[in-house]
PDB file of C-alpha atoms in Angstrom:
ATOM      1  CA  MET A   1     -27.878  69.737 109.287  1.00 42.00           C
ATOM      2  CA  ALA A   2     -25.608  68.531 106.494  1.00 51.00           C
ATOM      3  CA  LEU A   3     -21.915  68.956 107.046  1.00 59.00           C
ATOM      4  CA  ALA A   4     -19.946  71.218 104.740  1.00 62.00           C
ATOM      5  CA  THR A   5     -18.751  69.389 101.644  1.00 75.00           C
ATOM      6  CA  PRO A   6     -15.193  69.282 100.350  1.00 92.00           C
ATOM      7  CA  ASN A   7     -13.964  69.885  96.829  1.00 95.00           C
ATOM      8  CA  TRP A   8     -14.564  66.783  94.691  1.00 95.00           C
ATOM      9  CA  HIS A   9     -12.141  65.896  91.886  1.00 94.00           C
ATOM     10  CA  ILE A  10     -12.752  62.996  89.481  1.00 96.00           C
ATOM     11  CA  HIS A  11      -9.703  61.786  87.583  1.00 96.00           C
ATOM     12  CA  ARG A  12      -9.647  59.808  84.355  1.00 95.00           C
ATOM     13  CA  ASP A  13      -8.572  56.577  86.030  1.00 96.00           C
ATOM     14  CA  ALA A  14      -6.652  55.343  89.051  1.00 95.00           C
ATOM     15  CA  ASP A  15      -3.270  55.604  87.297  1.00 96.00           C
ATOM     16  CA  HIS A  16      -3.905  59.201  86.259  1.00 97.00           C
ATOM     17  CA  LEU A  17      -4.987  60.001  89.814  1.00 97.00           C
ATOM     18  CA  ALA A  18      -1.822  58.445  91.276  1.00 97.00           C
ATOM     19  CA  GLN A  19       0.434  60.430  88.962  1.00 97.00           C
ATOM     20  CA  ALA A  20      -1.407  63.716  89.518  1.00 97.00           C
ATOM     21  CA  LEU A  21      -1.383  63.197  93.274  1.00 98.00           C
ATOM     22  CA  ALA A  22       2.334  62.388  93.350  1.00 98.00           C
ATOM     23  CA  GLU A  23       3.036  65.553  91.363  1.00 98.00           C
ATOM     24  CA  ALA A  24       0.856  67.587  93.757  1.00 98.00           C
ATOM     25  CA  ILE A  25       2.680  66.189  96.807  1.00 98.00           C
ATOM     26  CA  ALA A  26       6.060  67.006  95.268  1.00 98.00           C
ATOM     27  CA  ARG A  27       4.893  70.525  94.409  1.00 98.00           C
ATOM     28  CA  ILE A  28       3.504  71.195  97.899  1.00 98.00           C
ATOM     29  CA  ALA A  29       6.728  69.836  99.383  1.00 98.00           C
ATOM     30  CA  ALA A  30       8.830  72.216  97.297  1.00 98.00           C
ATOM     31  CA  GLU A  31       6.612  75.169  98.248  1.00 98.00           C
ATOM     32  CA  SER A  32       6.669  74.284 101.957  1.00 98.00           C
ATOM     33  CA  ILE A  33      10.444  73.883 101.991  1.00 98.00           C
ATOM     34  CA  ALA A  34      10.917  77.172 100.139  1.00 98.00           C
ATOM     35  CA  GLN A  35       8.592  79.028 102.523  1.00 98.00           C
ATOM     36  CA  ARG A  36       9.261  77.342 105.890  1.00 98.00           C
ATOM     37  CA  GLY A  37      12.369  75.194 105.448  1.00 98.00           C
ATOM     38  CA  ALA A  38      10.603  71.846 105.930  1.00 98.00           C
ATOM     39  CA  PHE A  39       7.718  69.710 104.698  1.00 98.00           C
ATOM     40  CA  HIS A  40       5.572  67.919 107.303  1.00 98.00           C
ATOM     41  CA  LEU A  41       3.452  65.208 105.667  1.00 98.00           C
ATOM     42  CA  VAL A  42       0.965  62.790 107.242  1.00 98.00           C
ATOM     43  CA  LEU A  43       0.722  59.544 105.292  1.00 98.00           C
ATOM     44  CA  ALA A  44      -2.335  57.421 104.605  1.00 98.00           C
ATOM     45  CA  GLY A  45      -1.974  53.663 104.723  1.00 94.00           C
ATOM     46  CA  GLY A  46      -3.804  50.852 102.995  1.00 88.00           C
ATOM     47  CA  HIS A  47      -3.573  49.841  99.347  1.00 89.00           C
ATOM     48  CA  THR A  48      -4.979  52.968  97.667  1.00 93.00           C
ATOM     49  CA  PRO A  49      -1.995  55.367  97.996  1.00 96.00           C
ATOM     50  CA  ALA A  50       0.683  52.755  97.235  1.00 96.00           C
ATOM     51  CA  SER A  51       0.927  53.614  93.535  1.00 97.00           C
ATOM     52  CA  THR A  52       1.240  57.306  94.401  1.00 98.00           C
ATOM     53  CA  TYR A  53       4.092  56.611  96.815  1.00 98.00           C
ATOM     54  CA  ALA A  54       5.834  54.504  94.167  1.00 98.00           C
ATOM     55  CA  ARG A  55       6.034  57.568  91.906  1.00 98.00           C
ATOM     56  CA  LEU A  56       7.540  59.920  94.481  1.00 98.00           C
ATOM     57  CA  PRO A  57      11.195  58.796  94.215  1.00 98.00           C
ATOM     58  CA  GLN A  58      11.278  60.253  90.694  1.00 97.00           C
ATOM     59  CA  LEU A  59       9.536  63.494  91.648  1.00 97.00           C
ATOM     60  CA  GLY A  60      10.675  64.597  95.089  1.00 95.00           C
ATOM     61  CA  ARG A  61      13.651  66.837  95.870  1.00 96.00           C
ATOM     62  CA  ARG A  62      15.493  67.935  99.017  1.00 98.00           C
ATOM     63  CA  TRP A  63      14.605  64.770 100.874  1.00 98.00           C
ATOM     64  CA  GLN A  64      16.582  65.993 103.882  1.00 98.00           C
ATOM     65  CA  ASP A  65      13.759  68.475 104.547  1.00 98.00           C
ATOM     66  CA  TRP A  66      10.880  65.962 104.482  1.00 98.00           C
ATOM     67  CA  HIS A  67       9.271  64.869 107.784  1.00 98.00           C
ATOM     68  CA  LEU A  68       6.873  61.924 107.593  1.00 98.00           C
ATOM     69  CA  TYR A  69       4.155  60.896 110.059  1.00 98.00           C
ATOM     70  CA  TYR A  70       1.368  58.329 109.949  1.00 98.00           C
ATOM     71  CA  GLY A  71      -2.334  59.097 110.259  1.00 98.00           C
ATOM     72  CA  ASP A  72      -2.709  55.640 111.727  1.00 97.00           C
ATOM     73  CA  GLU A  73      -0.805  52.405 112.147  1.00 96.00           C
ATOM     74  CA  ARG A  74      -1.677  48.804 112.893  1.00 94.00           C
ATOM     75  CA  TYR A  75      -0.366  47.665 116.282  1.00 91.00           C
ATOM     76  CA  LEU A  76       1.825  44.955 114.797  1.00 92.00           C
ATOM     77  CA  PRO A  77       5.548  44.152 115.149  1.00 92.00           C
ATOM     78  CA  PRO A  78       8.040  46.268 113.151  1.00 91.00           C
ATOM     79  CA  GLY A  79       8.506  44.888 109.651  1.00 93.00           C
ATOM     80  CA  HIS A  80       5.112  43.150 109.615  1.00 94.00           C
ATOM     81  CA  PRO A  81       3.743  43.229 106.036  1.00 94.00           C
ATOM     82  CA  GLU A  82       0.402  44.661 107.179  1.00 94.00           C
ATOM     83  CA  ARG A  83       1.959  47.708 108.825  1.00 96.00           C
ATOM     84  CA  ASN A  84       1.532  50.916 106.873  1.00 96.00           C
ATOM     85  CA  ASP A  85       5.201  51.815 107.254  1.00 97.00           C
ATOM     86  CA  SER A  86       6.189  48.518 105.628  1.00 97.00           C
ATOM     87  CA  MET A  87       4.212  49.436 102.507  1.00 97.00           C
ATOM     88  CA  VAL A  88       5.599  52.985 102.489  1.00 98.00           C
ATOM     89  CA  GLU A  89       9.164  51.740 102.791  1.00 97.00           C
ATOM     90  CA  ALA A  90       8.739  49.184  99.999  1.00 97.00           C
ATOM     91  CA  GLN A  91       7.164  51.675  97.627  1.00 97.00           C
ATOM     92  CA  TRP A  92       9.043  54.853  98.451  1.00 98.00           C
ATOM     93  CA  THR A  93      11.162  55.600 101.501  1.00 98.00           C
ATOM     94  CA  GLY A  94      13.525  52.676 101.011  1.00 97.00           C
ATOM     95  CA  LYS A  95      14.597  54.328  97.742  1.00 98.00           C
ATOM     96  CA  VAL A  96      15.266  57.918  98.870  1.00 98.00           C
ATOM     97  CA  PRO A  97      17.530  59.537 101.526  1.00 98.00           C
ATOM     98  CA  ILE A  98      14.930  60.863 103.961  1.00 98.00           C
ATOM     99  CA  PRO A  99      16.772  60.920 107.333  1.00 98.00           C
ATOM    100  CA  ALA A 100      15.644  58.008 109.488  1.00 96.00           C
ATOM    101  CA  GLN A 101      14.941  60.333 112.424  1.00 97.00           C
ATOM    102  CA  GLN A 102      12.478  62.266 110.226  1.00 98.00           C
ATOM    103  CA  HIS A 103      10.515  59.169 109.198  1.00 98.00           C
ATOM    104  CA  HIS A 104       8.365  58.919 112.294  1.00 98.00           C
ATOM    105  CA  ARG A 105       7.218  55.322 112.577  1.00 96.00           C
ATOM    106  CA  LEU A 106       5.124  54.020 115.432  1.00 91.00           C
ATOM    107  CA  ALA A 107       7.295  52.401 118.087  1.00 87.00           C
ATOM    108  CA  LEU A 108       5.820  49.248 119.595  1.00 82.00           C
ATOM    109  CA  VAL A 109       6.006  50.036 123.319  1.00 82.00           C
ATOM    110  CA  ASP A 110       4.144  48.334 126.180  1.00 77.00           C
ATOM    111  CA  ASP A 111       0.560  48.639 124.906  1.00 87.00           C
ATOM    112  CA  PRO A 112      -1.483  50.785 122.484  1.00 89.00           C
ATOM    113  CA  GLU A 113      -2.191  53.449 125.122  1.00 93.00           C
ATOM    114  CA  ALA A 114       1.505  53.883 125.879  1.00 93.00           C
ATOM    115  CA  ALA A 115       2.339  53.830 122.172  1.00 93.00           C
ATOM    116  CA  ALA A 116      -0.222  56.584 121.546  1.00 95.00           C
ATOM    117  CA  VAL A 117       1.307  58.777 124.259  1.00 95.00           C
ATOM    118  CA  ALA A 118       4.798  58.187 122.878  1.00 95.00           C
ATOM    119  CA  TYR A 119       3.742  59.010 119.309  1.00 96.00           C
ATOM    120  CA  ALA A 120       2.025  62.222 120.414  1.00 97.00           C
ATOM    121  CA  ARG A 121       5.345  63.467 121.780  1.00 96.00           C
ATOM    122  CA  ILE A 122       7.032  63.397 118.363  1.00 96.00           C
ATOM    123  CA  LEU A 123       4.319  65.332 116.494  1.00 98.00           C
ATOM    124  CA  PRO A 124       5.366  68.827 115.403  1.00 97.00           C
ATOM    125  CA  PRO A 125       4.033  71.816 117.342  1.00 96.00           C
ATOM    126  CA  GLN A 126       2.946  73.510 114.125  1.00 96.00           C
ATOM    127  CA  ASP A 127       0.249  72.503 111.635  1.00 98.00           C
ATOM    128  CA  PHE A 128       1.056  69.736 109.180  1.00 98.00           C
ATOM    129  CA  ASP A 129       1.643  70.957 105.634  1.00 98.00           C
ATOM    130  CA  LEU A 130      -0.395  68.126 104.105  1.00 98.00           C
ATOM    131  CA  VAL A 131      -2.492  65.263 105.474  1.00 98.00           C
ATOM    132  CA  LEU A 132      -3.359  62.303 103.249  1.00 98.00           C
ATOM    133  CA  LEU A 133      -6.411  60.259 104.203  1.00 98.00           C
ATOM    134  CA  GLY A 134      -8.235  57.302 102.728  1.00 97.00           C
ATOM    135  CA  LEU A 135     -11.893  56.327 103.010  1.00 97.00           C
ATOM    136  CA  GLY A 136     -13.243  53.016 104.264  1.00 96.00           C
ATOM    137  CA  GLU A 137     -16.410  51.390 102.981  1.00 96.00           C
ATOM    138  CA  ASP A 138     -18.060  52.333 106.293  1.00 96.00           C
ATOM    139  CA  GLY A 139     -16.926  55.965 106.022  1.00 97.00           C
ATOM    140  CA  HIS A 140     -13.948  55.730 108.378  1.00 97.00           C
ATOM    141  CA  CYS A 141     -10.679  57.553 107.799  1.00 97.00           C
ATOM    142  CA  ALA A 142      -7.325  56.923 109.458  1.00 97.00           C
ATOM    143  CA  SER A 143      -8.520  54.555 112.221  1.00 97.00           C
ATOM    144  CA  LEU A 144     -11.425  56.782 113.210  1.00 98.00           C
ATOM    145  CA  PHE A 145     -14.425  54.458 112.853  1.00 97.00           C
ATOM    146  CA  PRO A 146     -18.187  55.119 113.055  1.00 96.00           C
ATOM    147  CA  GLY A 147     -19.423  54.685 116.589  1.00 93.00           C
ATOM    148  CA  HIS A 148     -15.974  55.332 118.090  1.00 93.00           C
ATOM    149  CA  ALA A 149     -14.542  58.486 119.612  1.00 93.00           C
ATOM    150  CA  LEU A 150     -13.171  60.717 116.863  1.00 97.00           C
ATOM    151  CA  GLY A 151     -11.182  63.024 119.116  1.00 97.00           C
ATOM    152  CA  LEU A 152     -12.543  66.194 117.531  1.00 97.00           C
ATOM    153  CA  ASP A 153     -12.516  68.134 120.785  1.00 94.00           C
ATOM    154  CA  ALA A 154      -9.230  69.974 121.291  1.00 85.00           C
ATOM    155  CA  GLY A 155      -9.143  68.526 124.797  1.00 93.00           C
ATOM    156  CA  ALA A 156      -8.792  65.019 123.387  1.00 96.00           C
ATOM    157  CA  PRO A 157      -5.344  63.431 123.096  1.00 97.00           C
ATOM    158  CA  ALA A 158      -3.514  64.116 119.840  1.00 98.00           C
ATOM    159  CA  VAL A 159      -3.121  60.361 119.308  1.00 98.00           C
ATOM    160  CA  LEU A 160      -5.694  57.719 120.227  1.00 97.00           C
ATOM    161  CA  ALA A 161      -5.374  54.024 120.969  1.00 95.00           C
ATOM    162  CA  VAL A 162      -7.965  51.810 119.262  1.00 94.00           C
ATOM    163  CA  ASP A 163      -8.606  48.413 120.810  1.00 89.00           C
ATOM    164  CA  ASN A 164     -11.656  47.196 118.856  1.00 88.00           C
ATOM    165  CA  ALA A 165     -11.413  48.498 115.305  1.00 90.00           C
ATOM    166  CA  ALA A 166     -14.246  47.503 112.984  1.00 88.00           C
ATOM    167  CA  LYS A 167     -11.803  45.778 110.642  1.00 89.00           C
ATOM    168  CA  PRO A 168      -8.692  43.704 111.356  1.00 91.00           C
ATOM    169  CA  PRO A 169      -6.360  44.090 112.987  1.00 91.00           C
ATOM    170  CA  PRO A 170      -8.442  45.381 115.910  1.00 92.00           C
ATOM    171  CA  ARG A 171      -5.577  47.123 117.766  1.00 93.00           C
ATOM    172  CA  ARG A 172      -4.410  50.348 116.138  1.00 95.00           C
ATOM    173  CA  ILE A 173      -3.039  53.823 116.826  1.00 96.00           C
ATOM    174  CA  THR A 174      -4.577  56.848 115.118  1.00 97.00           C
ATOM    175  CA  LEU A 175      -4.146  60.591 115.095  1.00 98.00           C
ATOM    176  CA  SER A 176      -7.239  62.210 116.577  1.00 98.00           C
ATOM    177  CA  GLY A 177      -9.678  64.237 114.539  1.00 98.00           C
ATOM    178  CA  TRP A 178      -8.564  67.613 115.859  1.00 98.00           C
ATOM    179  CA  ARG A 179      -4.894  66.853 115.197  1.00 98.00           C
ATOM    180  CA  LEU A 180      -5.600  65.769 111.623  1.00 98.00           C
ATOM    181  CA  LEU A 181      -7.552  68.991 111.118  1.00 97.00           C
ATOM    182  CA  ARG A 182      -4.493  71.012 112.125  1.00 97.00           C
ATOM    183  CA  SER A 183      -3.145  70.977 108.590  1.00 97.00           C
ATOM    184  CA  ARG A 184      -2.755  73.444 105.785  1.00 97.00           C
ATOM    185  CA  LYS A 185      -4.178  70.960 103.284  1.00 97.00           C
ATOM    186  CA  ARG A 186      -6.069  67.665 103.515  1.00 98.00           C
ATOM    187  CA  PHE A 187      -6.398  65.256 100.605  1.00 98.00           C
ATOM    188  CA  PHE A 188      -8.689  62.216 100.671  1.00 98.00           C
ATOM    189  CA  VAL A 189      -7.657  59.554  98.153  1.00 98.00           C
ATOM    190  CA  VAL A 190     -10.500  57.244  97.109  1.00 97.00           C
ATOM    191  CA  THR A 191     -10.522  54.632  94.352  1.00 97.00           C
ATOM    192  CA  GLY A 192     -12.662  51.653  93.399  1.00 96.00           C
ATOM    193  CA  ALA A 193     -16.358  50.841  93.182  1.00 95.00           C
ATOM    194  CA  ALA A 194     -16.373  49.494  96.745  1.00 95.00           C
ATOM    195  CA  LYS A 195     -15.999  53.083  98.014  1.00 95.00           C
ATOM    196  CA  ALA A 196     -18.825  54.574  95.911  1.00 96.00           C
ATOM    197  CA  ALA A 197     -21.547  53.972  98.493  1.00 95.00           C
ATOM    198  CA  ALA A 198     -19.535  55.698 101.219  1.00 96.00           C
ATOM    199  CA  ILE A 199     -18.931  58.671  98.924  1.00 95.00           C
ATOM    200  CA  SER A 200     -22.656  58.819  98.203  1.00 94.00           C
ATOM    201  CA  ARG A 201     -23.519  58.768 101.917  1.00 94.00           C
ATOM    202  CA  TRP A 202     -20.949  61.503 102.532  1.00 94.00           C
ATOM    203  CA  ARG A 203     -22.449  63.650  99.780  1.00 92.00           C
ATOM    204  CA  ALA A 204     -25.931  63.032 101.199  1.00 91.00           C
ATOM    205  CA  GLY A 205     -24.851  64.652 104.461  1.00 91.00           C
ATOM    206  CA  GLU A 206     -24.383  61.665 106.752  1.00 93.00           C
ATOM    207  CA  PRO A 207     -22.001  62.504 109.617  1.00 94.00           C
ATOM    208  CA  LEU A 208     -19.467  59.845 108.697  1.00 96.00           C
ATOM    209  CA  PRO A 209     -16.014  60.214 110.259  1.00 97.00           C
ATOM    210  CA  ALA A 210     -14.615  61.221 106.858  1.00 97.00           C
ATOM    211  CA  ALA A 211     -17.320  63.851 106.446  1.00 96.00           C
ATOM    212  CA  GLN A 212     -16.500  65.345 109.843  1.00 95.00           C
ATOM    213  CA  LEU A 213     -12.881  65.787 108.762  1.00 96.00           C
ATOM    214  CA  GLY A 214     -13.680  66.652 105.167  1.00 95.00           C
ATOM    215  CA  ALA A 215     -14.874  70.265 105.204  1.00 91.00           C
ATOM    216  CA  GLY A 216     -12.492  72.250 103.035  1.00 92.00           C
ATOM    217  CA  ALA A 217     -10.575  69.135 102.006  1.00 97.00           C
ATOM    218  CA  GLU A 218      -9.824  67.900  98.495  1.00 97.00           C
ATOM    219  CA  VAL A 219     -11.232  64.486  97.559  1.00 97.00           C
ATOM    220  CA  TRP A 220      -9.342  62.734  94.757  1.00 98.00           C
ATOM    221  CA  MET A 221     -11.435  59.983  93.111  1.00 97.00           C
ATOM    222  CA  ASP A 222     -11.384  57.682  90.131  1.00 97.00           C
ATOM    223  CA  PRO A 223     -14.608  57.171  88.102  1.00 96.00           C
ATOM    224  CA  GLU A 224     -15.460  53.943  89.942  1.00 96.00           C
ATOM    225  CA  ALA A 225     -15.534  55.668  93.321  1.00 96.00           C
ATOM    226  CA  ALA A 226     -17.453  58.638  91.910  1.00 93.00           C
ATOM    227  CA  ARG A 227     -20.560  56.845  90.674  1.00 86.00           C
ATOM    228  CA  TRP A 228     -22.724  58.277  93.480  1.00 61.00           C
ATOM    229  CA  PRO A 229     -25.136  55.351  93.998  1.00 54.00           C
ATOM    230  CA  THR A 230     -28.264  56.180  95.977  1.00 46.00           C
ATOM    231  CA  PRO A 231     -27.721  55.294  99.648  1.00 43.00           C
TER     232      PRO A 231
END
């Protein structure tokens, strides 16, 4: 049986998508702060959201009420250029006064299993306000890869250690499927022709990791990603 599909949105180009997404994040933040006094955001890593993050310093307000988490992180030393938090800091958080204790980076402790347990302790008890996710060419999202445990069962840990990821670096930490689903909104951000085949497989009903987290989500695409080639 095909999985439920999300809402698909094709933007004029990658720049237009980045601007529209940054404006949407700022708007959701303002609404969340007005309604609940805080904004809890899960960040996607990789190259795709970088241009969106670069626009947020001009759009966001009340930074003292923002709380940032990572959907996944590479198990690399702090400050390493391939860490997701290094990209986020360069593009965005290094330019705005979000309190350091509310920017929840992955601490490098002992081993990935211990790091996963430690990161789970800092997650909020309530649902996230917004989760941002990317899409890999193989259909993975966060560091939830095909053929690996997705942690969709509520009995699974909230954060998983990954020791043999399908792309480098192999050691990672990722929020589990069920914890990512505990969110008021989920946005997938997908650009480039290299992602078109994965989008097509998702639309065809393949149970890719992204598809299993995508029911009810919004998928933001540029025209290159939205070409729907036949699988």
